[in-house]
Coordinates of C-alpha atoms in Angstrom, one line a residue:
X1 CA -27.1 -4.8 -32.7
X2 CA -23.4 -5.4 -33.5
X3 CA -21.9 -8.3 -31.6
X4 CA -18.4 -7.5 -30.4
X5 CA -15.8 -10.1 -29.5
X6 CA -14.2 -9.7 -26.1
X7 CA -11.3 -12.0 -24.9
X8 CA -10.6 -13.0 -21.3
X9 CA -7.8 -11.3 -19.5
X10 CA -4.6 -13.2 -18.5
X11 CA -3.9 -13.3 -14.8
X12 CA -1.0 -11.1 -13.6
X13 CA 1.6 -11.8 -10.9
X14 CA 0.7 -10.4 -7.5
X15 CA 1.7 -6.8 -6.8
X16 CA 4.5 -5.9 -4.5
X17 CA 3.6 -4.7 -1.1
X18 CA 3.8 -1.0 0.0
X19 CA 4.8 -1.6 3.6
X20 CA 3.4 0.4 6.5
X21 CA 6.3 -0.2 8.9
X22 CA 9.7 0.9 7.6
X23 CA 13.2 0.8 8.9
X24 CA 16.7 2.2 8.4
X25 CA 18.9 0.8 5.7
X26 CA 21.2 -0.9 8.2
X27 CA 18.2 -2.8 9.5
X28 CA 17.4 -4.3 6.1
X29 CA 17.6 -8.1 5.9
X30 CA 20.1 -7.8 3.0
X31 CA 22.5 -5.6 5.0
X32 CA 25.9 -6.9 6.0
X33 CA 25.6 -10.4 4.6
X34 CA 28.9 -12.3 4.9
X35 CA 28.1 -15.8 3.5
X36 CA 26.0 -17.6 0.9
X37 CA 24.0 -19.5 3.6
X38 CA 22.9 -16.1 5.0
X39 CA 22.0 -14.9 1.5
X40 CA 19.9 -18.0 0.8
X41 CA 18.1 -17.7 4.1
X42 CA 17.3 -14.0 3.5
X43 CA 16.1 -14.8 0.0
X44 CA 13.9 -17.6 1.4
X45 CA 15.5 -20.3 -0.8
X46 CA 17.8 -23.2 -0.1
X47 CA 21.6 -23.1 -0.7
X48 CA 21.1 -25.6 -3.5
X49 CA 18.5 -23.4 -5.2
X50 CA 20.8 -20.4 -4.9
X51 CA 23.7 -22.3 -6.5
X52 CA 21.4 -23.4 -9.3
X53 CA 20.1 -19.9 -9.9
X54 CA 23.6 -18.5 -10.1
X55 CA 24.4 -20.9 -12.9
X56 CA 21.1 -20.6 -14.8
X57 CA 21.1 -19.4 -18.4
X58 CA 18.2 -17.9 -20.2
X59 CA 16.2 -16.9 -17.1
X60 CA 14.4 -14.2 -19.0
X61 CA 11.6 -13.7 -21.5
X62 CA 12.4 -10.9 -23.9
X63 CA 9.9 -9.1 -26.2
X64 CA 9.3 -5.7 -27.8
X65 CA 6.4 -3.6 -26.6
X66 CA 5.6 -0.1 -27.9
X67 CA 9.1 0.2 -29.4
X68 CA 10.9 -0.8 -26.3
X69 CA 12.6 -4.1 -25.4
X70 CA 11.2 -5.7 -22.3
X71 CA 13.3 -8.1 -20.3
X72 CA 11.2 -10.0 -17.7
X73 CA 12.4 -12.7 -15.4
X74 CA 10.8 -16.1 -15.5
X75 CA 9.0 -17.4 -12.4
X76 CA 11.8 -18.7 -10.3
X77 CA 14.1 -15.8 -10.8
X78 CA 11.2 -13.4 -10.5
X79 CA 10.6 -14.7 -7.0
X80 CA 14.1 -13.7 -6.1
X81 CA 13.6 -10.2 -7.7
X82 CA 10.3 -9.8 -5.8
X83 CA 12.0 -10.7 -2.5
X84 CA 14.8 -8.2 -3.1
X85 CA 12.3 -5.5 -4.0
X86 CA 10.1 -6.3 -1.0
X87 CA 13.1 -6.0 1.4
X88 CA 14.3 -2.7 -0.1
X89 CA 10.8 -1.2 -0.2
X90 CA 10.7 -1.7 3.6
X91 CA 13.6 0.8 4.0
X92 CA 12.3 4.3 4.8
X93 CA 12.7 6.5 1.7
X94 CA 13.7 10.1 1.6
X95 CA 10.8 12.6 1.2
X96 CA 11.6 13.2 -2.5
X97 CA 10.8 9.6 -3.5
X98 CA 7.3 9.1 -4.7
X99 CA 7.2 5.8 -6.5
X100 CA 6.5 2.5 -4.6
X101 CA 5.9 4.5 -1.4
X102 CA 2.7 4.1 0.7
X103 CA 0.3 7.1 0.6
X104 CA 2.2 8.6 -2.4
X105 CA 1.2 8.5 -6.0
X106 CA 1.8 10.0 -9.4
X107 CA -0.8 12.7 -8.5
X108 CA 0.8 13.7 -5.2
X109 CA 4.2 13.7 -7.0
X110 CA 2.9 16.2 -9.6
X111 CA 1.2 18.2 -6.8
X112 CA 4.6 19.1 -5.3
X113 CA 5.2 21.3 -8.4
X114 CA 2.2 23.7 -8.4
X115 CA 4.3 26.6 -6.9
X116 CA 4.7 29.5 -9.4
X117 CA 8.3 28.8 -10.1
X118 CA 10.2 27.5 -13.1
X119 CA 10.7 23.7 -13.2
X120 CA 13.4 21.4 -14.5
X121 CA 12.4 18.1 -16.1
X122 CA 15.4 15.7 -16.1
X123 CA 15.3 12.7 -18.4
X124 CA 17.9 10.0 -17.9
X125 CA 18.6 8.0 -21.1
X126 CA 17.8 4.3 -20.8
X127 CA 17.7 4.4 -17.0
X128 CA 17.6 0.6 -16.3
X129 CA 20.0 -0.5 -19.1
X130 CA 22.4 2.2 -17.9
X131 CA 22.3 0.9 -14.3
X132 CA 25.1 -1.6 -14.8
X133 CA 26.0 -4.7 -12.9
X134 CA 28.9 -2.7 -11.4
X135 CA 26.4 -0.1 -10.1
X136 CA 24.4 -2.9 -8.4
X137 CA 27.6 -4.6 -7.0
X138 CA 28.8 -1.3 -5.6
X139 CA 25.5 -0.7 -3.9
X140 CA 25.5 -4.1 -2.2
X141 CA 29.2 -4.1 -1.4
X142 CA 29.7 -0.5 -0.3
X143 CA 26.2 0.8 0.9
X144 CA 24.9 -2.5 2.2
X145 CA 28.3 -3.8 3.5
X146 CA 27.9 -7.3 2.1
X147 CA 30.9 -9.5 1.5
X148 CA 32.3 -8.9 -2.0
X149 CA 31.4 -12.4 -3.2
X150 CA 27.9 -12.1 -1.8
X151 CA 27.5 -8.7 -3.5
X152 CA 28.7 -10.2 -6.8
X153 CA 26.1 -13.0 -6.6
X154 CA 23.3 -10.5 -5.7
X155 CA 24.4 -8.3 -8.7
X156 CA 24.4 -11.3 -11.0
X157 CA 20.9 -12.4 -9.9
X158 CA 19.5 -8.9 -10.2
X159 CA 20.9 -8.1 -13.6
X160 CA 19.9 -9.2 -17.1
X161 CA 22.7 -11.4 -18.5
X162 CA 24.9 -10.1 -15.7
X163 CA 25.0 -6.7 -17.5
X164 CA 22.3 -4.3 -16.3
X165 CA 19.0 -4.1 -14.5
X166 CA 16.2 -5.7 -16.6
X167 CA 13.7 -3.3 -18.2
X168 CA 10.8 -5.4 -16.9
X169 CA 12.2 -6.3 -13.5
X170 CA 9.9 -6.0 -10.5
X171 CA 12.9 -4.9 -8.5
X172 CA 14.4 -2.6 -11.1
X173 CA 12.7 0.6 -9.8
X174 CA 13.7 0.4 -6.2
X175 CA 17.1 -1.1 -6.8
X176 CA 18.0 1.6 -9.4
X177 CA 16.9 4.2 -6.9
X178 CA 19.3 3.0 -4.2
X179 CA 22.1 2.5 -6.7
X180 CA 21.9 6.2 -7.6
X181 CA 20.7 7.6 -4.3
X182 CA 24.0 9.4 -3.7
X183 CA 23.5 11.4 -6.9
X184 CA 19.9 12.1 -6.1
X185 CA 20.7 13.2 -2.6
X186 CA 23.2 15.7 -4.0
X187 CA 20.6 17.1 -6.4
X188 CA 18.1 17.4 -3.6
X189 CA 20.5 19.1 -1.3
X190 CA 21.1 21.9 -3.8
X191 CA 17.4 22.2 -4.5
X192 CA 16.5 22.5 -0.8
X193 CA 19.2 25.1 -0.4
X194 CA 17.5 27.2 -3.1
X195 CA 14.1 27.0 -1.4
X196 CA 12.8 24.5 -3.9
X197 CA 11.4 20.9 -4.1
X198 CA 12.5 17.8 -6.0
X199 CA 10.6 14.6 -6.7
X200 CA 11.6 11.3 -8.1
X201 CA 9.0 9.0 -9.6
X202 CA 10.7 6.0 -11.1
X203 CA 13.0 7.7 -13.6
X204 CA 11.1 11.0 -13.7
X205 CA 13.1 13.7 -11.9
X206 CA 11.4 17.1 -11.5
X207 CA 12.8 20.1 -9.7
X208 CA 10.8 23.3 -9.0
X209 CA 12.6 26.2 -7.4
X210 CA 13.0 30.0 -7.6
X211 CA 15.2 31.1 -10.4
X212 CA 15.5 27.7 -12.1
X213 CA 17.3 28.2 -15.4
X214 CA 19.5 26.6 -18.1
X215 CA 22.6 26.8 -15.9
X216 CA 20.9 24.5 -13.4
X217 CA 20.2 22.1 -16.2
X218 CA 24.0 22.0 -17.0
X219 CA 24.8 21.5 -13.4
X220 CA 22.4 18.5 -13.2
X221 CA 23.9 17.1 -16.4
X222 CA 27.4 17.1 -14.8
X223 CA 26.2 15.5 -11.6
X224 CA 24.3 12.8 -13.5
X225 CA 27.4 12.1 -15.7
X226 CA 29.5 11.6 -12.6
X227 CA 27.1 8.8 -11.6
X228 CA 27.9 7.1 -15.0
X229 CA 24.5 7.9 -16.4
X230 CA 23.6 10.1 -19.3
X231 CA 21.0 12.9 -19.3
X232 CA 18.9 13.1 -22.4
X233 CA 19.6 16.7 -23.4
X234 CA 16.8 16.7 -26.0
X235 CA 14.1 15.7 -23.5
X236 CA 15.5 17.5 -20.4
X237 CA 14.4 21.1 -20.3
X238 CA 13.4 24.2 -18.3
X239 CA 9.7 24.9 -18.0
X240 CA 8.8 28.5 -17.4
X241 CA 6.9 29.5 -14.2
X242 CA 3.8 30.5 -16.2
X243 CA 3.9 27.7 -18.7
X244 CA 1.8 24.5 -18.6
X245 CA 3.6 21.6 -16.9
X246 CA 3.0 17.9 -17.7
X247 CA 4.4 15.8 -14.8
X248 CA 3.8 12.1 -14.4
X249 CA 0.7 12.2 -16.5
X250 CA -0.8 15.2 -14.7
X251 CA -1.3 18.7 -16.2
X252 CA -0.4 21.6 -14.0
X253 CA -1.5 25.1 -15.0
X254 CA -1.8 28.2 -12.9
X255 CA -1.5 26.4 -9.6
X256 CA -4.2 23.7 -10.4
X257 CA -3.9 20.1 -11.5
X258 CA -6.0 18.6 -14.3
X259 CA -6.0 15.5 -16.5
X260 CA -4.0 16.1 -19.7
X261 CA -6.1 17.2 -22.8
X262 CA -4.6 14.2 -24.6
X263 CA -6.3 11.8 -22.2
X264 CA -9.7 13.3 -23.0
X265 CA -9.0 13.1 -26.7
X266 CA -8.1 9.4 -26.4
X267 CA -11.3 8.7 -24.5
X268 CA -13.3 10.3 -27.3
X269 CA -11.5 8.3 -30.0
X270 CA -11.8 5.0 -28.2
X271 CA -15.6 5.6 -27.7
X272 CA -15.8 6.1 -31.5
X273 CA -13.7 3.1 -32.3
X274 CA -15.8 0.8 -30.1
X275 CA -19.1 2.2 -31.4
X276 CA -18.1 1.7 -35.0
X277 CA -16.5 -1.8 -34.6
X278 CA -17.5 -4.3 -37.2
X279 CA -19.6 -7.3 -36.4
X280 CA -17.4 -9.9 -34.6
X281 CA -14.4 -7.6 -34.4
X282 CA -12.3 -8.0 -31.2
X283 CA -12.6 -4.8 -29.1
X284 CA -11.1 -6.2 -25.9
X285 CA -8.0 -4.0 -26.0
X286 CA -10.0 -0.9 -26.8
X287 CA -12.4 -1.5 -23.9
X288 CA -9.6 -2.0 -21.5
X289 CA -7.7 1.0 -22.8
X290 CA -10.8 3.1 -22.5
X291 CA -11.3 2.1 -18.9
X292 CA -7.7 2.8 -18.1
X293 CA -7.9 6.3 -19.5
X294 CA -11.2 7.0 -17.7
X295 CA -9.7 5.7 -14.4
X296 CA -6.7 7.9 -14.9
X297 CA -8.8 11.0 -15.5
X298 CA -11.0 10.2 -12.5
X299 CA -8.0 9.8 -10.2
X300 CA -7.0 13.4 -11.1
X301 CA -10.4 15.0 -11.3
X302 CA -13.1 13.4 -9.0
X303 CA -16.0 14.8 -11.1
X304 CA -15.3 12.1 -13.6
X305 CA -15.4 9.3 -11.0
X306 CA -19.1 8.5 -11.6
X307 CA -18.5 8.2 -15.3
X308 CA -15.5 5.9 -14.8
X309 CA -17.5 3.7 -12.5
X310 CA -20.4 3.6 -14.9
X311 CA -18.2 2.5 -17.7
X312 CA -16.5 -0.1 -15.5
X313 CA -19.9 -1.7 -14.7
X314 CA -20.9 -1.6 -18.4
X315 CA -17.6 -3.1 -19.5
X316 CA -17.8 -5.8 -16.9
X317 CA -21.2 -6.9 -18.1
X318 CA -19.9 -6.9 -21.7
X319 CA -16.9 -9.1 -20.7
X320 CA -19.1 -11.5 -18.8
X321 CA -21.7 -11.7 -21.6
X322 CA -19.1 -12.4 -24.2
X323 CA -17.2 -15.0 -22.3

């Protein structure tokens, strides 16, 4: 029997909470801050630590992953980012927001678009790098009514090299959402007026409504441009009412949701790659990738749940045996 090499998995930082109790924006602990002492208290650090963080250089690790540059804060700064994210996640979100919200998921997000109408998929180019330090300052100064110097410090702490939201920031999703909420609200208002539905999942904006067409795409482009963002015109498109829709990793066809065919193909290929691995070859990444794809499929289609659980048990034994 071929012996496969399996490496142990590195520990990950704790996940952010999805709070049960939520409040209005004006009740957020970051709202209306007028001094640095207040800011330090709300961030749960000392004034000395705050001053040191403001002056710190090189507070990020940067690497390339799958063709994208990842900018992730180092532990002390990540703690601040996590605190900002936690406080903003406690603010009650509009109905159209589906990421980072309790009892909502990528599946329920896709499920909003099963109606037999055309859909618009809007892609914003480089969403986090396009959310500038000015966007962040404006949110804290104008929407959160913080003193301008406090807003400037918060923007500096939250942005990579005081330029834009970091691509790997734990706070980037929720903060980008609130920075651009005005634009998203305007989109949603028009969609509701047309008897449709809009959802936002991280940077995926999908609109399904009667009569959706190319002119609506142009209107969305203009609105996004006014927010100092750029819509990727190559990736943004209209999907016909009778066409297959792929939304946040879920396939929608004729009013039903399924796992994408690509997921099933990847499962088959990974099975083959693991089965044909050479003696002593490291298959750790393949085993984890296979389990990830099986879990994804099982979340969408419950008839695959037993298979995913069986493979998890089998993989767990393999990991323990090889450690």
